[in-house]
Amino acid sequence: MEVYLDNSATTRVYDEVAALMSKIMLEDYGNPSSLHNMGVRAEKHIREASEILAGTLRVKEKELIYTSCGTESDNIALIGSYMANKRAGRHMISTKIEHPAVKEPLKILKEAGAEVTLLDTDSHGCVSTGDLEKAIRKDTILVSVMHTNNETGALQPIEEIGALLKKQDHRILFHVDAVQGYGKAHIYPKRMGIDLLSVSAHKIHGPKGVGLLYADESVKLKPVIFGGGQQKGMRSGTENVPGIAGMAKAAEIIYGNIDAKLDKLYELKSYFTGELKGFKELLSINGEKENVRETAPHIISASFDGIRAEVLLHALEEKGIYVSSGSACSSNKPSLSETLMAMGAGKDRLDSTIRFSMSFDTTKEEIDYTLSALGELLPLLSRYRIK
Ligand code: PLP
């Protein structure tokens, strides 16, 4: 049996997505900027995709910018808004648990003169709006907080933050990295006070190499990629037509009947975590909450005391079970998790954390198979525990 529990790293492309993309690549392969019929057909795919994607977020189609990935969306959101708004102020606020796609551009902006405050989290991996309120200054121009943490599944208080920022006397843009949240939650930027939102197709059973940045029409943003002026100059480069259409098809499928799918996934998560507790001498679950609905439906971060994550990962792999250690979606270099450190985890826990991430297609049989593999492996591996 093969069990893929690494859906936060990437997902299997839905069959309908692959079929649509293949059709576009083979038949409707025109450049959407071309004036002839082939161009018009390609452009129509983008228009149809925008209608679907804007519909899932309840925003206007013209507020969508297509990018090459979630990382690019985050970069445009941060660098583009800094460049456009730095006269109003140079202070930006984010958190210690952001993905490198947010942290790294913030480091670059710091070198370019920005002042950056990174908020801590509580032991569940959540930032507090109280801390955020204290960090706001007269020259704060942007706050960037992720929707769902990619390592622990901790949900951040996005609506509360949106409301807090809207109450300030000066405009503070609110960017949300929703790469792990989109497709697993209802996210409505206009209602939640979100000005900029990043999405990535490959996390929702769409293709790799395509993403989306929602930017409210009132946001001042400068491009970071220059060229032929596509997408009203906001992101030059020929649009990835099959990718954009594939992302929209994936979004349409994932948001279809989503409430029932979420109920089932939360039930599966509760079952999985409940059964994992059988390994209680070894196990800690990071970011767990009494109410599972206050966490992401698909991510479980589990530390097995004294058992090196990489050893367990490869032992599970031999049984056909694929998981991640820490946040392997960002890099294959082992590095200590800044997210777990922000939550106060000690070095032992950092070395022994496995992330299981499910999709709406994960079955109870797959979870039972994983639990029985852990039941075999953990007693063996715990004999060689590092202490
Ligand atoms: N932000 C978060 C929270 C992520 O989990 C990831 C990828 O894992 C990214 C951004 C980067 O997305 P992409 O792989 O599309 O560049």
mmCIF file of C-alpha atoms and ligand atoms in Angstrom:
data_model
loop_
_atom_site.group_PDB
_atom_site.id
_atom_site.type_symbol
_atom_site.label_atom_id
_atom_site.label_comp_id
_atom_site.label_asym_id
_atom_site.label_seq_id
_atom_site.Cartn_x
_atom_site.Cartn_y
_atom_site.Cartn_z
ATOM 1 C CA MET A 1 0.000 0.000 0.000
ATOM 2 C CA GLU A 2 1.212 3.543 -0.738
ATOM 3 C CA VAL A 3 0.003 6.276 1.582
ATOM 4 C CA TYR A 4 0.783 9.858 0.671
ATOM 5 C CA LEU A 5 0.628 12.000 3.799
ATOM 6 C CA ASP A 6 2.689 14.914 2.498
ATOM 7 C CA ASN A 7 -0.110 17.009 0.995
ATOM 8 C CA SER A 8 1.209 20.213 2.566
ATOM 9 C CA ALA A 9 4.355 19.790 0.476
ATOM 10 C CA THR A 10 2.339 19.223 -2.681
ATOM 11 C CA THR A 11 -0.730 17.366 -3.907
ATOM 12 C CA ARG A 12 -1.676 14.991 -6.702
ATOM 13 C CA VAL A 13 -3.162 16.879 -9.656
ATOM 14 C CA TYR A 14 -6.873 16.065 -10.070
ATOM 15 C CA ASP A 15 -7.635 14.047 -13.224
ATOM 16 C CA GLU A 16 -9.985 16.764 -14.525
ATOM 17 C CA VAL A 17 -7.230 19.351 -14.063
ATOM 18 C CA ALA A 18 -4.679 17.295 -16.019
ATOM 19 C CA ALA A 19 -7.251 16.647 -18.785
ATOM 20 C CA LEU A 20 -8.117 20.330 -19.150
ATOM 21 C CA MET A 21 -4.473 21.389 -19.129
ATOM 22 C CA SER A 22 -3.560 18.779 -21.696
ATOM 23 C CA LYS A 23 -6.360 19.975 -23.983
ATOM 24 C CA ILE A 24 -5.194 23.589 -23.680
ATOM 25 C CA MET A 25 -1.543 22.690 -24.284
ATOM 26 C CA LEU A 26 -2.348 20.612 -27.353
ATOM 27 C CA GLU A 27 -5.236 22.565 -28.876
ATOM 28 C CA ASP A 28 -5.626 26.069 -27.430
ATOM 29 C CA TYR A 29 -1.935 26.879 -27.184
ATOM 30 C CA GLY A 30 -2.109 30.450 -28.474
ATOM 31 C CA ASN A 31 -0.544 33.405 -26.702
ATOM 32 C CA PRO A 32 -3.354 35.256 -24.888
ATOM 33 C CA SER A 33 -1.884 38.570 -26.092
ATOM 34 C CA SER A 34 -2.160 37.547 -29.778
ATOM 35 C CA LEU A 35 -4.919 39.276 -31.729
ATOM 36 C CA HIS A 36 -5.960 36.250 -33.803
ATOM 37 C CA ASN A 37 -8.443 33.556 -32.950
ATOM 38 C CA MET A 38 -5.906 31.297 -31.240
ATOM 39 C CA GLY A 39 -4.991 34.165 -28.911
ATOM 40 C CA VAL A 40 -8.625 34.916 -28.241
ATOM 41 C CA ARG A 41 -9.254 31.273 -27.328
ATOM 42 C CA ALA A 42 -6.337 31.292 -24.895
ATOM 43 C CA GLU A 43 -7.527 34.552 -23.381
ATOM 44 C CA LYS A 44 -10.992 33.088 -22.909
ATOM 45 C CA HIS A 45 -9.495 30.337 -20.737
ATOM 46 C CA ILE A 46 -7.964 33.010 -18.513
ATOM 47 C CA ARG A 47 -11.257 34.904 -18.298
ATOM 48 C CA GLU A 48 -13.147 31.752 -17.369
ATOM 49 C CA ALA A 49 -10.504 30.869 -14.775
ATOM 50 C CA SER A 50 -10.690 34.363 -13.268
ATOM 51 C CA GLU A 51 -14.444 34.100 -12.924
ATOM 52 C CA ILE A 52 -14.105 30.860 -10.967
ATOM 53 C CA LEU A 53 -11.174 31.963 -8.808
ATOM 54 C CA ALA A 54 -12.658 35.389 -8.028
ATOM 55 C CA GLY A 55 -15.908 33.606 -7.140
ATOM 56 C CA THR A 56 -14.234 31.373 -4.541
ATOM 57 C CA LEU A 57 -12.827 34.475 -2.826
ATOM 58 C CA ARG A 58 -15.824 36.757 -3.582
ATOM 59 C CA VAL A 59 -13.567 39.399 -5.123
ATOM 60 C CA LYS A 60 -13.437 41.120 -8.507
ATOM 61 C CA GLU A 61 -11.720 39.373 -11.396
ATOM 62 C CA LYS A 62 -9.574 42.418 -12.069
ATOM 63 C CA GLU A 63 -8.149 42.098 -8.535
ATOM 64 C CA LEU A 64 -6.313 38.861 -9.402
ATOM 65 C CA ILE A 65 -2.667 38.760 -10.484
ATOM 66 C CA TYR A 66 -1.370 35.438 -11.804
ATOM 67 C CA THR A 67 2.108 34.440 -10.695
ATOM 68 C CA SER A 68 4.439 31.448 -10.951
ATOM 69 C CA CYS A 69 3.920 30.179 -7.369
ATOM 70 C CA GLY A 70 2.984 31.095 -3.829
ATOM 71 C CA THR A 71 6.526 32.327 -3.256
ATOM 72 C CA GLU A 72 6.228 34.856 -6.076
ATOM 73 C CA SER A 73 2.835 36.017 -4.805
ATOM 74 C CA ASP A 74 4.344 36.654 -1.355
ATOM 75 C CA ASN A 75 7.324 38.480 -2.895
ATOM 76 C CA ILE A 76 5.140 40.782 -5.004
ATOM 77 C CA ALA A 77 2.844 41.472 -2.053
ATOM 78 C CA LEU A 78 5.703 42.495 0.247
ATOM 79 C CA ILE A 79 8.241 44.070 -2.090
ATOM 80 C CA GLY A 80 5.585 45.621 -4.346
ATOM 81 C CA SER A 81 3.720 47.253 -1.497
ATOM 82 C CA TYR A 82 6.910 48.456 0.198
ATOM 83 C CA MET A 83 8.112 50.069 -3.039
ATOM 84 C CA ALA A 84 4.745 51.762 -3.581
ATOM 85 C CA ASN A 85 4.164 52.906 -0.002
ATOM 86 C CA LYS A 86 7.590 53.568 1.543
ATOM 87 C CA ARG A 87 7.033 57.320 1.497
ATOM 88 C CA ALA A 88 4.172 56.813 3.945
ATOM 89 C CA GLY A 89 6.352 54.718 6.280
ATOM 90 C CA ARG A 90 8.969 52.008 6.413
ATOM 91 C CA HIS A 91 7.713 49.785 9.209
ATOM 92 C CA MET A 92 6.353 46.315 8.488
ATOM 93 C CA ILE A 93 5.056 43.699 10.915
ATOM 94 C CA SER A 94 5.044 39.955 10.420
ATOM 95 C CA THR A 95 5.512 36.839 12.550
ATOM 96 C CA LYS A 96 8.277 34.413 13.512
ATOM 97 C CA ILE A 97 6.344 31.498 12.023
ATOM 98 C CA GLU A 98 6.008 32.680 8.423
ATOM 99 C CA HIS A 99 7.203 30.588 5.513
ATOM 100 C CA PRO A 100 10.586 31.638 4.045
ATOM 101 C CA ALA A 101 8.604 33.011 1.081
ATOM 102 C CA VAL A 102 7.634 35.850 3.456
ATOM 103 C CA LYS A 103 10.647 35.930 5.789
ATOM 104 C CA GLU A 104 13.274 36.128 3.055
ATOM 105 C CA PRO A 105 11.808 39.100 1.119
ATOM 106 C CA LEU A 106 11.408 40.865 4.477
ATOM 107 C CA LYS A 107 15.159 40.389 5.055
ATOM 108 C CA ILE A 108 15.849 41.920 1.646
ATOM 109 C CA LEU A 109 13.543 44.840 2.448
ATOM 110 C CA LYS A 110 15.384 45.358 5.736
ATOM 111 C CA GLU A 111 18.605 45.746 3.764
ATOM 112 C CA ALA A 112 16.781 48.289 1.592
ATOM 113 C CA GLY A 113 15.755 50.379 4.594
ATOM 114 C CA ALA A 114 12.593 48.786 5.969
ATOM 115 C CA GLU A 115 12.135 48.229 9.697
ATOM 116 C CA VAL A 116 10.609 44.864 10.450
ATOM 117 C CA THR A 117 8.981 43.607 13.657
ATOM 118 C CA LEU A 118 8.381 39.853 13.905
ATOM 119 C CA LEU A 119 5.708 38.762 16.384
ATOM 120 C CA ASP A 120 6.059 35.778 18.713
ATOM 121 C CA THR A 121 3.404 33.111 19.117
ATOM 122 C CA ASP A 122 1.850 31.334 22.082
ATOM 123 C CA SER A 123 2.568 27.659 22.787
ATOM 124 C CA HIS A 124 -0.137 26.668 20.261
ATOM 125 C CA GLY A 125 1.685 28.565 17.512
ATOM 126 C CA CYS A 126 -0.840 31.419 17.293
ATOM 127 C CA VAL A 127 -0.037 35.122 17.231
ATOM 128 C CA SER A 128 -1.997 37.465 19.477
ATOM 129 C CA THR A 129 -3.842 40.533 18.249
ATOM 130 C CA GLY A 130 -2.847 42.214 21.522
ATOM 131 C CA ASP A 131 0.841 41.825 20.636
ATOM 132 C CA LEU A 132 0.112 43.082 17.134
ATOM 133 C CA GLU A 133 -1.710 46.143 18.445
ATOM 134 C CA LYS A 134 1.295 46.999 20.639
ATOM 135 C CA ALA A 135 3.661 46.666 17.657
ATOM 136 C CA ILE A 136 1.721 49.070 15.400
ATOM 137 C CA ARG A 137 3.423 52.438 14.846
ATOM 138 C CA LYS A 138 2.531 55.631 13.006
ATOM 139 C CA ASP A 139 4.853 54.551 10.198
ATOM 140 C CA THR A 140 3.561 50.948 9.910
ATOM 141 C CA ILE A 141 2.544 50.334 6.318
ATOM 142 C CA LEU A 142 1.934 46.602 6.166
ATOM 143 C CA VAL A 143 1.149 43.587 8.330
ATOM 144 C CA SER A 144 1.740 40.088 6.938
ATOM 145 C CA VAL A 145 0.310 37.105 8.832
ATOM 146 C CA MET A 146 -0.215 33.649 7.368
ATOM 147 C CA HIS A 147 -3.650 32.005 7.416
ATOM 148 C CA THR A 148 -2.549 28.435 8.256
ATOM 149 C CA ASN A 149 0.915 27.507 9.438
ATOM 150 C CA ASN A 150 2.506 24.990 7.102
ATOM 151 C CA GLU A 151 4.327 23.065 9.849
ATOM 152 C CA THR A 152 1.771 22.825 12.630
ATOM 153 C CA GLY A 153 -1.566 23.712 11.036
ATOM 154 C CA ALA A 154 -2.054 26.536 13.564
ATOM 155 C CA LEU A 155 -4.755 28.934 12.370
ATOM 156 C CA GLN A 156 -4.083 32.608 12.877
ATOM 157 C CA PRO A 157 -6.739 35.144 13.980
ATOM 158 C CA ILE A 158 -7.103 36.647 10.504
ATOM 159 C CA GLU A 159 -10.546 38.218 10.918
ATOM 160 C CA GLU A 160 -9.594 39.806 14.238
ATOM 161 C CA ILE A 161 -6.393 41.210 12.724
ATOM 162 C CA GLY A 162 -8.282 42.533 9.697
ATOM 163 C CA ALA A 163 -10.762 44.301 11.995
ATOM 164 C CA LEU A 164 -7.975 45.727 14.162
ATOM 165 C CA LEU A 165 -6.118 47.145 11.162
ATOM 166 C CA LYS A 166 -9.235 48.719 9.701
ATOM 167 C CA LYS A 167 -9.717 50.590 13.025
ATOM 168 C CA GLN A 168 -6.360 52.409 12.803
ATOM 169 C CA ASP A 169 -6.222 56.107 11.865
ATOM 170 C CA HIS A 170 -3.876 55.465 8.971
ATOM 171 C CA ARG A 171 -3.982 52.804 6.271
ATOM 172 C CA ILE A 172 -2.075 49.619 7.053
ATOM 173 C CA LEU A 173 -2.158 46.995 4.336
ATOM 174 C CA PHE A 174 -2.928 43.447 5.431
ATOM 175 C CA HIS A 175 -1.229 40.620 3.520
ATOM 176 C CA VAL A 176 -2.204 37.022 4.207
ATOM 177 C CA ASP A 177 -0.184 34.046 2.966
ATOM 178 C CA ALA A 178 -3.059 31.626 2.399
ATOM 179 C CA VAL A 179 -1.006 28.992 0.578
ATOM 180 C CA GLN A 180 -1.984 26.346 3.164
ATOM 181 C CA GLY A 181 -5.422 27.757 3.976
ATOM 182 C CA TYR A 182 -6.973 28.282 0.549
ATOM 183 C CA GLY A 183 -9.040 25.237 -0.365
ATOM 184 C CA LYS A 184 -9.271 24.151 3.289
ATOM 185 C CA ALA A 185 -11.308 27.066 4.627
ATOM 186 C CA HIS A 186 -13.662 29.792 3.468
ATOM 187 C CA ILE A 187 -11.539 32.875 2.900
ATOM 188 C CA TYR A 188 -13.306 36.096 1.925
ATOM 189 C CA PRO A 189 -10.798 38.982 1.797
ATOM 190 C CA LYS A 190 -13.394 41.757 1.602
ATOM 191 C CA ARG A 191 -15.209 40.540 4.708
ATOM 192 C CA MET A 192 -12.012 39.752 6.591
ATOM 193 C CA GLY A 193 -10.205 43.039 5.941
ATOM 194 C CA ILE A 194 -7.515 41.375 3.808
ATOM 195 C CA ASP A 195 -5.868 43.586 1.158
ATOM 196 C CA LEU A 196 -3.422 41.086 -0.335
ATOM 197 C CA LEU A 197 -3.693 37.289 -0.383
ATOM 198 C CA SER A 198 -1.307 34.640 -1.725
ATOM 199 C CA VAL A 199 -2.432 31.299 -3.135
ATOM 200 C CA SER A 200 -0.542 28.426 -4.782
ATOM 201 C CA ALA A 201 -2.138 25.946 -7.201
ATOM 202 C CA HIS A 202 -0.071 22.882 -6.343
ATOM 203 C CA LYS A 203 -1.384 22.757 -2.772
ATOM 204 C CA ILE A 204 -4.977 22.329 -4.006
ATOM 205 C CA HIS A 205 -4.475 19.548 -6.579
ATOM 206 C CA GLY A 206 -3.575 22.014 -9.304
ATOM 207 C CA PRO A 207 -0.280 22.160 -11.208
ATOM 208 C CA LYS A 208 3.088 23.299 -9.911
ATOM 209 C CA GLY A 209 4.424 26.593 -11.226
ATOM 210 C CA VAL A 210 1.317 28.742 -10.901
ATOM 211 C CA GLY A 211 -0.023 30.964 -8.156
ATOM 212 C CA LEU A 212 -2.291 33.858 -7.516
ATOM 213 C CA LEU A 213 -2.076 37.167 -5.721
ATOM 214 C CA TYR A 214 -5.306 38.901 -4.814
ATOM 215 C CA ALA A 215 -4.772 42.646 -4.452
ATOM 216 C CA ASP A 216 -7.733 44.817 -3.470
ATOM 217 C CA GLU A 217 -8.274 47.419 -6.184
ATOM 218 C CA SER A 218 -7.454 50.222 -3.743
ATOM 219 C CA VAL A 219 -3.985 48.823 -2.901
ATOM 220 C CA LYS A 220 -0.971 50.715 -4.202
ATOM 221 C CA LEU A 221 1.438 48.111 -5.516
ATOM 222 C CA LYS A 222 4.511 48.287 -7.760
ATOM 223 C CA PRO A 223 5.486 45.419 -10.036
ATOM 224 C CA VAL A 224 8.649 43.453 -9.315
ATOM 225 C CA ILE A 225 8.890 41.777 -12.742
ATOM 226 C CA PHE A 226 9.195 44.041 -15.758
ATOM 227 C CA GLY A 227 8.774 43.309 -19.442
ATOM 228 C CA GLY A 228 5.949 43.190 -21.947
ATOM 229 C CA GLY A 229 3.384 44.723 -19.601
ATOM 230 C CA GLN A 230 0.984 41.777 -19.355
ATOM 231 C CA GLN A 231 -1.603 41.788 -16.556
ATOM 232 C CA LYS A 232 -1.854 45.590 -16.725
ATOM 233 C CA GLY A 233 1.880 45.856 -16.121
ATOM 234 C CA MET A 234 1.588 44.239 -12.686
ATOM 235 C CA ARG A 235 3.280 41.022 -13.742
ATOM 236 C CA SER A 236 4.941 40.927 -17.097
ATOM 237 C CA GLY A 237 5.489 37.614 -18.851
ATOM 238 C CA THR A 238 3.227 35.503 -21.034
ATOM 239 C CA GLU A 239 0.505 34.081 -18.841
ATOM 240 C CA ASN A 240 0.691 30.367 -18.013
ATOM 241 C CA VAL A 241 -2.666 29.639 -19.636
ATOM 242 C CA PRO A 242 -2.871 25.881 -18.938
ATOM 243 C CA GLY A 243 -1.610 26.463 -15.401
ATOM 244 C CA ILE A 244 -4.123 29.226 -14.682
ATOM 245 C CA ALA A 245 -6.988 27.167 -16.127
ATOM 246 C CA GLY A 246 -5.765 24.133 -14.151
ATOM 247 C CA MET A 247 -5.632 26.157 -10.931
ATOM 248 C CA ALA A 248 -9.221 27.335 -11.489
ATOM 249 C CA LYS A 249 -10.449 23.804 -12.233
ATOM 250 C CA ALA A 250 -8.765 22.559 -9.050
ATOM 251 C CA ALA A 251 -10.342 25.415 -7.058
ATOM 252 C CA GLU A 252 -13.763 24.675 -8.517
ATOM 253 C CA ILE A 253 -13.489 21.014 -7.529
ATOM 254 C CA ILE A 254 -12.032 21.642 -4.084
ATOM 255 C CA TYR A 255 -14.638 24.272 -3.171
ATOM 256 C CA GLY A 256 -17.502 22.081 -4.436
ATOM 257 C CA ASN A 257 -19.368 20.698 -1.404
ATOM 258 C CA ILE A 258 -16.468 21.844 0.772
ATOM 259 C CA ASP A 259 -18.346 21.963 4.080
ATOM 260 C CA ALA A 260 -19.162 18.250 3.947
ATOM 261 C CA LYS A 261 -15.572 17.467 2.906
ATOM 262 C CA LEU A 262 -14.231 19.543 5.797
ATOM 263 C CA ASP A 263 -16.502 17.712 8.273
ATOM 264 C CA LYS A 264 -15.104 14.392 7.048
ATOM 265 C CA LEU A 265 -11.495 15.556 7.145
ATOM 266 C CA TYR A 266 -11.831 16.979 10.675
ATOM 267 C CA GLU A 267 -13.366 13.682 11.744
ATOM 268 C CA LEU A 268 -10.417 11.813 10.239
ATOM 269 C CA LYS A 269 -7.956 14.179 11.921
ATOM 270 C CA SER A 270 -9.634 13.650 15.299
ATOM 271 C CA TYR A 271 -9.530 9.891 14.782
ATOM 272 C CA PHE A 272 -5.850 9.995 13.756
ATOM 273 C CA THR A 273 -4.742 12.182 16.683
ATOM 274 C CA GLY A 274 -6.904 10.164 19.096
ATOM 275 C CA GLU A 275 -5.256 6.906 17.998
ATOM 276 C CA LEU A 276 -1.763 8.450 18.003
ATOM 277 C CA LYS A 277 -2.265 9.078 21.698
ATOM 278 C CA GLY A 278 -1.770 5.340 22.145
ATOM 279 C CA PHE A 279 1.947 6.211 21.854
ATOM 280 C CA LYS A 280 1.627 8.618 24.738
ATOM 281 C CA GLU A 281 5.005 7.989 26.410
ATOM 282 C CA LEU A 282 6.691 9.174 23.232
ATOM 283 C CA LEU A 283 4.238 11.561 21.645
ATOM 284 C CA SER A 284 3.551 15.288 21.781
ATOM 285 C CA ILE A 285 1.266 16.914 19.248
ATOM 286 C CA ASN A 286 2.368 20.432 18.382
ATOM 287 C CA GLY A 287 -0.253 23.156 18.327
ATOM 288 C CA GLU A 288 -3.067 20.829 19.391
ATOM 289 C CA LYS A 289 -6.278 22.449 20.615
ATOM 290 C CA GLU A 290 -9.194 20.969 22.503
ATOM 291 C CA ASN A 291 -11.487 21.923 19.640
ATOM 292 C CA VAL A 292 -9.994 20.396 16.494
ATOM 293 C CA ARG A 293 -11.921 22.967 14.414
ATOM 294 C CA GLU A 294 -9.580 25.651 15.770
ATOM 295 C CA THR A 295 -6.725 23.992 13.874
ATOM 296 C CA ALA A 296 -6.221 23.223 10.175
ATOM 297 C CA PRO A 297 -8.098 20.112 9.018
ATOM 298 C CA HIS A 298 -5.186 18.527 7.203
ATOM 299 C CA ILE A 299 -1.988 18.981 9.231
ATOM 300 C CA ILE A 300 -0.774 17.035 12.259
ATOM 301 C CA SER A 301 2.633 17.857 13.683
ATOM 302 C CA ALA A 302 3.790 15.056 15.968
ATOM 303 C CA SER A 303 7.024 14.799 17.949
ATOM 304 C CA PHE A 304 8.171 11.344 19.023
ATOM 305 C CA ASP A 305 10.487 11.833 21.970
ATOM 306 C CA GLY A 306 14.090 10.830 21.259
ATOM 307 C CA ILE A 307 13.377 9.403 17.806
ATOM 308 C CA ARG A 308 15.077 11.303 15.024
ATOM 309 C CA ALA A 309 12.527 12.527 12.496
ATOM 310 C CA GLU A 310 14.640 11.501 9.529
ATOM 311 C CA VAL A 311 15.011 7.952 10.823
ATOM 312 C CA LEU A 312 11.258 7.588 11.323
ATOM 313 C CA LEU A 313 10.555 9.262 7.968
ATOM 314 C CA HIS A 314 12.702 6.721 6.113
ATOM 315 C CA ALA A 315 11.370 3.793 8.142
ATOM 316 C CA LEU A 316 7.827 4.851 7.175
ATOM 317 C CA GLU A 317 8.936 5.315 3.578
ATOM 318 C CA GLU A 318 10.015 1.660 3.503
ATOM 319 C CA LYS A 319 6.416 0.801 4.273
ATOM 320 C CA GLY A 320 5.177 3.062 1.477
ATOM 321 C CA ILE A 321 4.131 5.938 3.749
ATOM 322 C CA TYR A 322 5.308 9.417 2.775
ATOM 323 C CA VAL A 323 5.544 12.176 5.384
ATOM 324 C CA SER A 324 7.725 15.210 6.066
ATOM 325 C CA SER A 325 10.126 16.103 8.800
ATOM 326 C CA GLY A 326 9.667 19.691 9.964
ATOM 327 C CA SER A 327 8.634 21.801 7.006
ATOM 328 C CA ALA A 328 10.227 19.979 4.113
ATOM 329 C CA CYS A 329 8.191 21.917 1.580
ATOM 330 C CA SER A 330 10.622 24.779 1.688
ATOM 331 C CA SER A 331 13.937 23.037 1.360
ATOM 332 C CA ASN A 332 15.646 19.674 1.480
ATOM 333 C CA LYS A 333 18.323 21.021 3.775
ATOM 334 C CA PRO A 334 17.782 19.963 7.363
ATOM 335 C CA SER A 335 17.354 23.083 9.467
ATOM 336 C CA LEU A 336 15.823 23.687 12.836
ATOM 337 C CA SER A 337 12.219 24.750 12.737
ATOM 338 C CA GLU A 338 11.825 28.420 13.628
ATOM 339 C CA THR A 339 8.095 27.804 13.999
ATOM 340 C CA LEU A 340 8.556 25.183 16.709
ATOM 341 C CA MET A 341 11.218 27.366 18.354
ATOM 342 C CA ALA A 342 8.761 30.283 18.432
ATOM 343 C CA MET A 343 6.323 27.950 20.200
ATOM 344 C CA GLY A 344 8.954 27.260 22.845
ATOM 345 C CA ALA A 345 9.975 23.747 21.770
ATOM 346 C CA GLY A 346 13.358 22.454 22.955
ATOM 347 C CA LYS A 347 16.080 21.124 20.649
ATOM 348 C CA ASP A 348 14.974 17.481 21.205
ATOM 349 C CA ARG A 349 11.545 18.223 19.894
ATOM 350 C CA LEU A 350 12.923 20.084 16.888
ATOM 351 C CA ASP A 351 14.855 16.989 15.835
ATOM 352 C CA SER A 352 11.996 14.570 16.318
ATOM 353 C CA THR A 353 9.026 16.170 14.604
ATOM 354 C CA ILE A 354 7.091 14.579 11.790
ATOM 355 C CA ARG A 355 4.390 16.324 9.785
ATOM 356 C CA PHE A 356 1.500 14.224 8.540
ATOM 357 C CA SER A 357 -0.584 16.163 6.028
ATOM 358 C CA MET A 358 -3.781 14.775 4.561
ATOM 359 C CA SER A 359 -6.019 15.705 1.650
ATOM 360 C CA PHE A 360 -9.757 15.333 1.096
ATOM 361 C CA ASP A 361 -8.890 12.041 -0.624
ATOM 362 C CA THR A 362 -7.126 10.515 2.396
ATOM 363 C CA THR A 363 -9.028 7.476 3.680
ATOM 364 C CA LYS A 364 -9.482 5.866 7.098
ATOM 365 C CA GLU A 365 -7.831 2.701 5.707
ATOM 366 C CA GLU A 366 -4.718 4.737 4.890
ATOM 367 C CA ILE A 367 -4.654 6.199 8.394
ATOM 368 C CA ASP A 368 -5.138 2.735 9.937
ATOM 369 C CA TYR A 369 -2.261 1.393 7.842
ATOM 370 C CA THR A 370 -0.079 4.306 9.021
ATOM 371 C CA LEU A 371 -1.043 3.712 12.648
ATOM 372 C CA SER A 372 -0.194 0.035 12.397
ATOM 373 C CA ALA A 373 3.179 0.881 10.791
ATOM 374 C CA LEU A 374 3.891 3.282 13.655
ATOM 375 C CA GLY A 375 2.830 0.564 16.078
ATOM 376 C CA GLU A 376 5.523 -1.701 14.629
ATOM 377 C CA LEU A 377 8.250 0.912 14.190
ATOM 378 C CA LEU A 378 8.048 3.023 17.326
ATOM 379 C CA PRO A 379 8.827 0.235 19.836
ATOM 380 C CA LEU A 380 11.833 -0.756 17.714
ATOM 381 C CA LEU A 381 13.131 2.773 17.197
ATOM 382 C CA SER A 382 12.524 3.809 20.780
ATOM 383 C CA ARG A 383 15.147 1.261 21.888
ATOM 384 C CA TYR A 384 17.732 3.524 20.239
ATOM 385 C CA ARG A 385 16.317 6.755 21.573
ATOM 386 C CA ILE A 386 18.701 9.686 21.864
ATOM 387 C CA LYS A 387 18.462 11.224 25.299
HETATM 388 N N1 PLP B 1 3.696 29.838 1.950
HETATM 389 C C1 PLP B 1 3.402 28.723 2.635
HETATM 390 C C2 PLP B 1 2.683 28.823 3.926
HETATM 391 C C3 PLP B 1 3.762 27.474 2.126
HETATM 392 O O1 PLP B 1 3.473 26.361 2.810
HETATM 393 C C4 PLP B 1 4.452 27.415 0.884
HETATM 394 C C5 PLP B 1 4.907 26.119 0.345
HETATM 395 O O2 PLP B 1 4.933 25.124 1.002
HETATM 396 C C6 PLP B 1 4.705 28.611 0.212
HETATM 397 C C7 PLP B 1 4.323 29.808 0.767
HETATM 398 C C8 PLP B 1 5.399 28.614 -1.109
HETATM 399 O O3 PLP B 1 4.535 28.174 -2.130
HETATM 400 P P1 PLP B 1 5.122 27.686 -3.533
HETATM 401 O O4 PLP B 1 5.666 26.318 -3.312
HETATM 402 O O5 PLP B 1 3.941 27.680 -4.467
HETATM 403 O O6 PLP B 1 6.146 28.673 -3.935
#
